[in-house]
Coordinates of C-alpha atoms and ligand atoms in Angstrom, one line a residue:
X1 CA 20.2 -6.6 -17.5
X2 CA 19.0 -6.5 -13.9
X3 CA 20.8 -7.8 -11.0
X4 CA 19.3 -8.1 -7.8
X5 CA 21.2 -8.6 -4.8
X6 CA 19.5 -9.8 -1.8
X7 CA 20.5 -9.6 1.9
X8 CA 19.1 -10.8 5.3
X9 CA 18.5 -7.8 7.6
X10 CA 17.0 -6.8 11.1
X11 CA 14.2 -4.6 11.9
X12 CA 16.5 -1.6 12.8
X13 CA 18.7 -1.5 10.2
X14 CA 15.6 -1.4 7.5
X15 CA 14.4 1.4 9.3
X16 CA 17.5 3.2 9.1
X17 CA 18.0 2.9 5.9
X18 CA 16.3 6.0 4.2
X19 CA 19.3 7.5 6.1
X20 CA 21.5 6.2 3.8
X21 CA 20.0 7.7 0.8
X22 CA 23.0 9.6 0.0
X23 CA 25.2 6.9 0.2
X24 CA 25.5 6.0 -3.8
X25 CA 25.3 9.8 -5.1
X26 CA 29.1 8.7 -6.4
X27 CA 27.7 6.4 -8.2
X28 CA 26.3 7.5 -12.5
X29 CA 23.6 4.6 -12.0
X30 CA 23.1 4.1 -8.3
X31 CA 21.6 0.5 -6.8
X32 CA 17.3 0.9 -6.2
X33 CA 16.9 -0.3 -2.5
X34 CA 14.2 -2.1 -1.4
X35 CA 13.2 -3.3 1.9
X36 CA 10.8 -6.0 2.8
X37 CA 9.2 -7.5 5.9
X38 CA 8.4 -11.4 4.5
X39 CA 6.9 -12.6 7.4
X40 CA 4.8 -10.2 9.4
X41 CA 5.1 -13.0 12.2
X42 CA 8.9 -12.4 12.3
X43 CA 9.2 -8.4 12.8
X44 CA 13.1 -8.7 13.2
X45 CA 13.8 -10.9 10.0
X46 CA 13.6 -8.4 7.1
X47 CA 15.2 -8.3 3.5
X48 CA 17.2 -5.6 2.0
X49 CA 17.3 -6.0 -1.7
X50 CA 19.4 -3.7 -4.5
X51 CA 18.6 -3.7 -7.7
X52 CA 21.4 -2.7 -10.3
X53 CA 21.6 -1.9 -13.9
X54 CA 24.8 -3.9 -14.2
X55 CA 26.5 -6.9 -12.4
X56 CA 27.9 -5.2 -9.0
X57 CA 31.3 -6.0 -8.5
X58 CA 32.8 -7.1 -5.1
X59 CA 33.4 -3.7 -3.5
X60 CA 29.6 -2.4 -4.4
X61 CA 28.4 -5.6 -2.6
X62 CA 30.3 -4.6 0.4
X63 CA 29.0 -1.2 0.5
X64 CA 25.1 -2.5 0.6
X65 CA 26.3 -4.8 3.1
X66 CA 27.2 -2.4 5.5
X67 CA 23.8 -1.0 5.9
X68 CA 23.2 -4.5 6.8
X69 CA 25.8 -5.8 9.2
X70 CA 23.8 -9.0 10.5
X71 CA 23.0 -9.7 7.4
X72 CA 25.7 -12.4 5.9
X73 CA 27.2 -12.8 2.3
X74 CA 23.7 -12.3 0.8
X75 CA 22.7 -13.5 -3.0
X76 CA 23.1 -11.8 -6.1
X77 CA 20.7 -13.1 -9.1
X78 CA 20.7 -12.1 -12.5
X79 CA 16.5 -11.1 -13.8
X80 CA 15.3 -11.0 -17.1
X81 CA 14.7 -7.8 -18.6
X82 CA 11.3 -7.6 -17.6
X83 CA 9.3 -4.6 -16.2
X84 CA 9.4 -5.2 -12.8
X85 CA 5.9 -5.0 -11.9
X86 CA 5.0 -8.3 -13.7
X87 CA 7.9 -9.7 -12.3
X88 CA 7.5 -8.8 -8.9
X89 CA 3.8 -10.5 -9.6
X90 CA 5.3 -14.0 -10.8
X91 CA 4.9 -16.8 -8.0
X92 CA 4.2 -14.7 -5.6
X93 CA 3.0 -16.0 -2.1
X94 CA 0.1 -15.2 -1.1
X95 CA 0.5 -12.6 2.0
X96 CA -2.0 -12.1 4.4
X97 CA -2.8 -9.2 6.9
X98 CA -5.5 -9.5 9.2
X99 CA -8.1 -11.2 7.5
X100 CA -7.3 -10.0 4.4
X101 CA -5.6 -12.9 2.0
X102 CA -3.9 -11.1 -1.3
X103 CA -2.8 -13.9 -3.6
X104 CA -3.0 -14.5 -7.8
X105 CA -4.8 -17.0 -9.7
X106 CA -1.9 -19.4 -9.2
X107 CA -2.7 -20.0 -5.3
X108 CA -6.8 -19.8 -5.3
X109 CA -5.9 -23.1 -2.9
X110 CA -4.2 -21.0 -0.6
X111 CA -7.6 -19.6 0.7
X112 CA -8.8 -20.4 4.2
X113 CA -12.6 -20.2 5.5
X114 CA -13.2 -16.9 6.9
X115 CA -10.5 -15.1 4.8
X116 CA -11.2 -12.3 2.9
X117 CA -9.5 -13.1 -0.1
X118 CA -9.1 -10.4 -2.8
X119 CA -7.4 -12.2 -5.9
X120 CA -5.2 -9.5 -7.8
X121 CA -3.3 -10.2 -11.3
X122 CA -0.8 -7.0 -11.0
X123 CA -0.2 -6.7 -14.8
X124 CA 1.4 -3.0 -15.2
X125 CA -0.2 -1.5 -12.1
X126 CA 1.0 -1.6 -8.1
X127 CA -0.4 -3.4 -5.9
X128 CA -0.2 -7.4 -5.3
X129 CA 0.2 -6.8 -1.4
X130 CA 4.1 -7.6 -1.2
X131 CA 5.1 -4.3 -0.6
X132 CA 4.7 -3.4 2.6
X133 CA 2.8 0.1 2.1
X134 CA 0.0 -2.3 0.7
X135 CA -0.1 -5.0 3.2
X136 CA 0.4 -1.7 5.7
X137 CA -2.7 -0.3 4.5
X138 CA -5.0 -3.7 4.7
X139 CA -3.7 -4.1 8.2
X140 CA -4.7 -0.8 9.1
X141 CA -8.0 -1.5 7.5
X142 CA -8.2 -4.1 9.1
X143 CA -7.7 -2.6 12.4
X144 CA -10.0 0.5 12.0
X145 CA -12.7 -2.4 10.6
X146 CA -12.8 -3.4 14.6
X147 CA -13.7 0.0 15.6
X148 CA -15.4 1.8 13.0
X149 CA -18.4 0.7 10.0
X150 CA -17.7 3.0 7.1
X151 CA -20.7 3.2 4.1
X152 CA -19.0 6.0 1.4
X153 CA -15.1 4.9 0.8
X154 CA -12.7 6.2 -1.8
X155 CA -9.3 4.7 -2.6
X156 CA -6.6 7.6 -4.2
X157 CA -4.2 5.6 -6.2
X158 CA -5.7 1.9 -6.5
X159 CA -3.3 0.4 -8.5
X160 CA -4.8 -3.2 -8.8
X161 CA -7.8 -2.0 -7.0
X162 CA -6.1 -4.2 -4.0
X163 CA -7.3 -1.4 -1.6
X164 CA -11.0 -1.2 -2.9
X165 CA -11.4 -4.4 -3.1
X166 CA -10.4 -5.0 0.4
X167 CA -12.8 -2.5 1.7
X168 CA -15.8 -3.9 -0.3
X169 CA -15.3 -7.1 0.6
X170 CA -15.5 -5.6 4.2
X171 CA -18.2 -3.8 4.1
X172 CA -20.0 -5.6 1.1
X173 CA -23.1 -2.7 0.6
X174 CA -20.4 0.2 1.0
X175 CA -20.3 3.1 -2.0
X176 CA -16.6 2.7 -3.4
X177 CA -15.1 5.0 -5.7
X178 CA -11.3 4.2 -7.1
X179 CA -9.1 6.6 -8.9
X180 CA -5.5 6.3 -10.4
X181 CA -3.9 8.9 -12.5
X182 CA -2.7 6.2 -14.5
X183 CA -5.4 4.9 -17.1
X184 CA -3.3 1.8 -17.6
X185 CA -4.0 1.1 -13.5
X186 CA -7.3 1.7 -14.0
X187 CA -7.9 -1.2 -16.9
X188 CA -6.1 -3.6 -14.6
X189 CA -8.0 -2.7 -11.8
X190 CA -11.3 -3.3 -13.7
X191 CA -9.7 -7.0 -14.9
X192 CA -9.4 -7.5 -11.1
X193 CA -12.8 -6.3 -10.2
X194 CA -14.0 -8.8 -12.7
X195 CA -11.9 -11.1 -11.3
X196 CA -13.5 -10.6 -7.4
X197 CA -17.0 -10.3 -8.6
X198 CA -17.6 -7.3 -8.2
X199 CA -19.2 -4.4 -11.0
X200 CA -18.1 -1.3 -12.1
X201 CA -20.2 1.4 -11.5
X202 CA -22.1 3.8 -8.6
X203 CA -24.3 1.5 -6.3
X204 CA -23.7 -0.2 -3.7
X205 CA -21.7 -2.8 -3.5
X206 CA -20.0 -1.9 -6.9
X207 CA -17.3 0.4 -7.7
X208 CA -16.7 3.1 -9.4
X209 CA -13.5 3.7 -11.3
X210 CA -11.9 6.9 -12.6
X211 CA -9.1 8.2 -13.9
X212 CA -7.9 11.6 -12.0
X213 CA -5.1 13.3 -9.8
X214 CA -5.8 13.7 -6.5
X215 CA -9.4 14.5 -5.5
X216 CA -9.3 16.3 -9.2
X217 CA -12.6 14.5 -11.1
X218 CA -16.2 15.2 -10.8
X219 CA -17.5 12.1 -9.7
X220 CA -14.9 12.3 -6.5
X221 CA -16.6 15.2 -5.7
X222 CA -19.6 14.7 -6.0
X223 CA -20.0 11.2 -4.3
X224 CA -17.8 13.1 -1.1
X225 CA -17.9 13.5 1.8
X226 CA -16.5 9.9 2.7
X227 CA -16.4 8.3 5.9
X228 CA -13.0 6.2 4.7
X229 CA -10.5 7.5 2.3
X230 CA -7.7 5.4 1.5
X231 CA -4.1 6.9 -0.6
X232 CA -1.1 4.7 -0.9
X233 CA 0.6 7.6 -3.1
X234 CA 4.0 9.1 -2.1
X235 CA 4.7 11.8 0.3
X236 CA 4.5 14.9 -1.9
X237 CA 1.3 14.3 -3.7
X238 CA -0.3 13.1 -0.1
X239 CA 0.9 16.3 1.0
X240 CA -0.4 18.5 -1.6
X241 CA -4.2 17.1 -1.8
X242 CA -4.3 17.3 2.0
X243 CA -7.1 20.1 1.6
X244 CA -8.9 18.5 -0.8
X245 CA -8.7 15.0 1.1
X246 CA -9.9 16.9 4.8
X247 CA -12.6 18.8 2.5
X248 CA -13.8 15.2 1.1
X249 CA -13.8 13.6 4.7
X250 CA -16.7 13.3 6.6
X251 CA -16.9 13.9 10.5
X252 CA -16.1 10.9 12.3
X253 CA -14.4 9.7 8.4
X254 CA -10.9 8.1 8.9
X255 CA -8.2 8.5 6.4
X256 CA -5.5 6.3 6.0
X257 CA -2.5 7.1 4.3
X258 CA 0.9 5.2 3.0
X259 CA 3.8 5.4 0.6
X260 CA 5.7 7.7 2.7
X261 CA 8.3 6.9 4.1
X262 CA 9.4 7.3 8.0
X263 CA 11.6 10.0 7.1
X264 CA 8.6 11.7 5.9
X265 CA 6.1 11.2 8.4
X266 CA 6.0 14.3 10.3
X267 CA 5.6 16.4 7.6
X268 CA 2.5 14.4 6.1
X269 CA 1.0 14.3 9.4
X270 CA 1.5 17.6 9.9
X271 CA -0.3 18.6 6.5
X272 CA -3.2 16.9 7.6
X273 CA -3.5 18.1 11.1
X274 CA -3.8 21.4 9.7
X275 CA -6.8 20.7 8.1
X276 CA -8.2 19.2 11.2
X277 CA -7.3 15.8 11.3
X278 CA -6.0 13.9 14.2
X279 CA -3.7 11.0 14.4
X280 CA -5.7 7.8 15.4
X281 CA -2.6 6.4 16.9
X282 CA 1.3 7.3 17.1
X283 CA 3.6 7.0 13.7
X284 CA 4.8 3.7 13.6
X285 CA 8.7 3.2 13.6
X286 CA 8.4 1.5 10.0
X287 CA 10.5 2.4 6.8
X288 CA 6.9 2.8 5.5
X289 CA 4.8 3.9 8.0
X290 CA 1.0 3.7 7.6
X291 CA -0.5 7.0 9.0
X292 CA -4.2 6.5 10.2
X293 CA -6.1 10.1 11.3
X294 CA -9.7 11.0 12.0
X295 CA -11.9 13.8 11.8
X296 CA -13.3 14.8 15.1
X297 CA -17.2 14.3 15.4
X298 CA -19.7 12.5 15.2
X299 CA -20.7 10.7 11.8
X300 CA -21.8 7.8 9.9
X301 CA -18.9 6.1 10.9
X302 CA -20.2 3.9 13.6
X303 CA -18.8 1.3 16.3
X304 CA -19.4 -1.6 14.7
X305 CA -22.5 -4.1 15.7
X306 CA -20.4 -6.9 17.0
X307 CA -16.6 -6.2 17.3
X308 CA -14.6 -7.5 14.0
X309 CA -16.8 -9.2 11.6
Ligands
SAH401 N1 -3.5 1.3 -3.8 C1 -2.5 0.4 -4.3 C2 -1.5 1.0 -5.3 C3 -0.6 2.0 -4.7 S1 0.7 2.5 -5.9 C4 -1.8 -0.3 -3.2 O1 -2.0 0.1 -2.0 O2 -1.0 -1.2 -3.4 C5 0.3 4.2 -6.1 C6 -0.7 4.4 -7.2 O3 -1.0 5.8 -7.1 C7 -0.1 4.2 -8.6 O4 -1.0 3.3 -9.3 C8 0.0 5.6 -9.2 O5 -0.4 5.6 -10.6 C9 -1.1 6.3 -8.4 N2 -0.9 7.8 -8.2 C10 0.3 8.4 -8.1 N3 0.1 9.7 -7.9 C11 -1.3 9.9 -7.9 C12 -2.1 11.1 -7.7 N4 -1.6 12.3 -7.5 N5 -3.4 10.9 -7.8 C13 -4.0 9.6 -8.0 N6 -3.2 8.5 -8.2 C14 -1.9 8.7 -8.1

């Protein structure tokens, strides 16, 4: 049984939590802590949930809730033994960055005119834009959309596809090539391209999906160099296929990166400025910071026609 016990937080302490990694080591199965910003609208009001593998008794509860001191009592709920991707992916809200609108099949309504709605069923991959590396990454895309058209994109861990999706739906006639290293991502992202209307496959407008590691499978190569590469992954793999990543990028190409945490940033910033990339703007004080850098020059990346289609 899993119990998840959820507590009100601010802003700071969520970012100073990965601090407080050690805190359990006493424990033989230590809590999962998760944080969450629900309301982009709100940047203060944040949620700090732990997950345990059994009911948390009183004096557990008060050690989660010091990380949290302005957080109250909190809840503690008991979930089904359910994987916890498809959980997470029941009744969710739909959440919106930018234009972007992520929500399931359940809130179609929920769409607005002008939204760019991407409509994601999360199944067994990652990716239905609740955690906040995801939503992170659309509103970076979103941002860099204002400044920059891009034509030849690549997404490095898509999950649902929720990333490729978003940038095709930006930039409608763009190449986009997808990759997981999971195959079972990679039939639930093409389920979810169904599900957007858009094809499998090279041209543009479509996208291409592929199973690989890193930059590791022909087609990546071959359809390089892009002017947009996108990789919600985890620090250490984003470290080690820096070189491949800069190799891949265009000049002028922008890479945006996630699922490091702030902790971490430095030292993934770091790998990539070695291969020539600069920071677009400063790391932002996140728990998961969404790292945006560019290679210098000139390229097909261009200002877009009118500012923010
Ligand atoms: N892009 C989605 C999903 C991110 S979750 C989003 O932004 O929400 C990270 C995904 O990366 C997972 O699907 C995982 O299988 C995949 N992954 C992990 N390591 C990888 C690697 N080295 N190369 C490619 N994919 C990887």
């Amino acid at each position: 049984m899993t119990f998840r016990f959820t507590l009100p937080c601010n802003r700071a302490e969520a970012e100073a939590l990965p601090d407080a990694g050690d805190l359990f080591d006493d424990l033989a199965q230590p809590p999962t802590l998760l944080v969450d910003e629900p309301d982009p609208d709100r940047p203060d009001d944040w949620l700090l949930h732990a997950y345990f593998e059994a009911e948390p008794d009183a004096t557990l509860l008060e050690r989660v809730r010091a990380l949290a001191p302005s957080g109250g009592t909190g809840t503690v709920e008991q979930l089904a033994d359910e994987d916890w991707t498809t959980l997470s992916q029941r009744g969710l809200e739909p959440v919106r960055a930018g234009r972007f609108l992520v929500h399931n099949r359940d809130h179609r309504a929920s769409r607005r005119p002008g939204d760019r709605a991407i409509e994601i069923e999360a199944g067994l991959a990652f990716g239905t834009g609740q955690h906040a590396t995801t939503l992170g990454c659309l509103a970076a895309l979103d941002r860099v959309a204002r400044r920059w058209d891009f034509h030849r994109v690549a997404d490095l861990g898509t999950g649902t596809a929720v990333l490729a999706l978003a940038a095709s739906r930006r930039w409608p006639v763009a190449t986009v090539i997808a990759s997981d290293i999971d195959p079972v991502a990679i039939d639930v992202a093409r389920a979810n391209l169904a599900g957007n209307r858009r094809r499998p496959g090279r041209r543009g407008g479509a996208i291409e999906l592929v199973v690989a590691a890193g930059m590791g499978h022909r087609r990546l190569r071959e359809a390089a160099r892009y002017d947009l590469i996108l990789a919600n992954i985890l620090a250490a793999p984003l470290v080690a296929i820096s070189r491949d990543v800069a190799r891949g990028l265009a000049a002028g190409g922008v890479v945006v990166l996630a699922g490091l945490l702030q902790s971490q940033a430095r030292r993934v910033r770091a790998a990539y400025r070695r291969h020539g990339l600069l920071p677009v703007a400063p790391i932002p004080r996140r728990e998961w910071p969404v790292l945006v850098l560019r290679r210098p020059g000139r390229g097909k990346a261009r200002a877009p026609i009118v500012g923010g289609r």
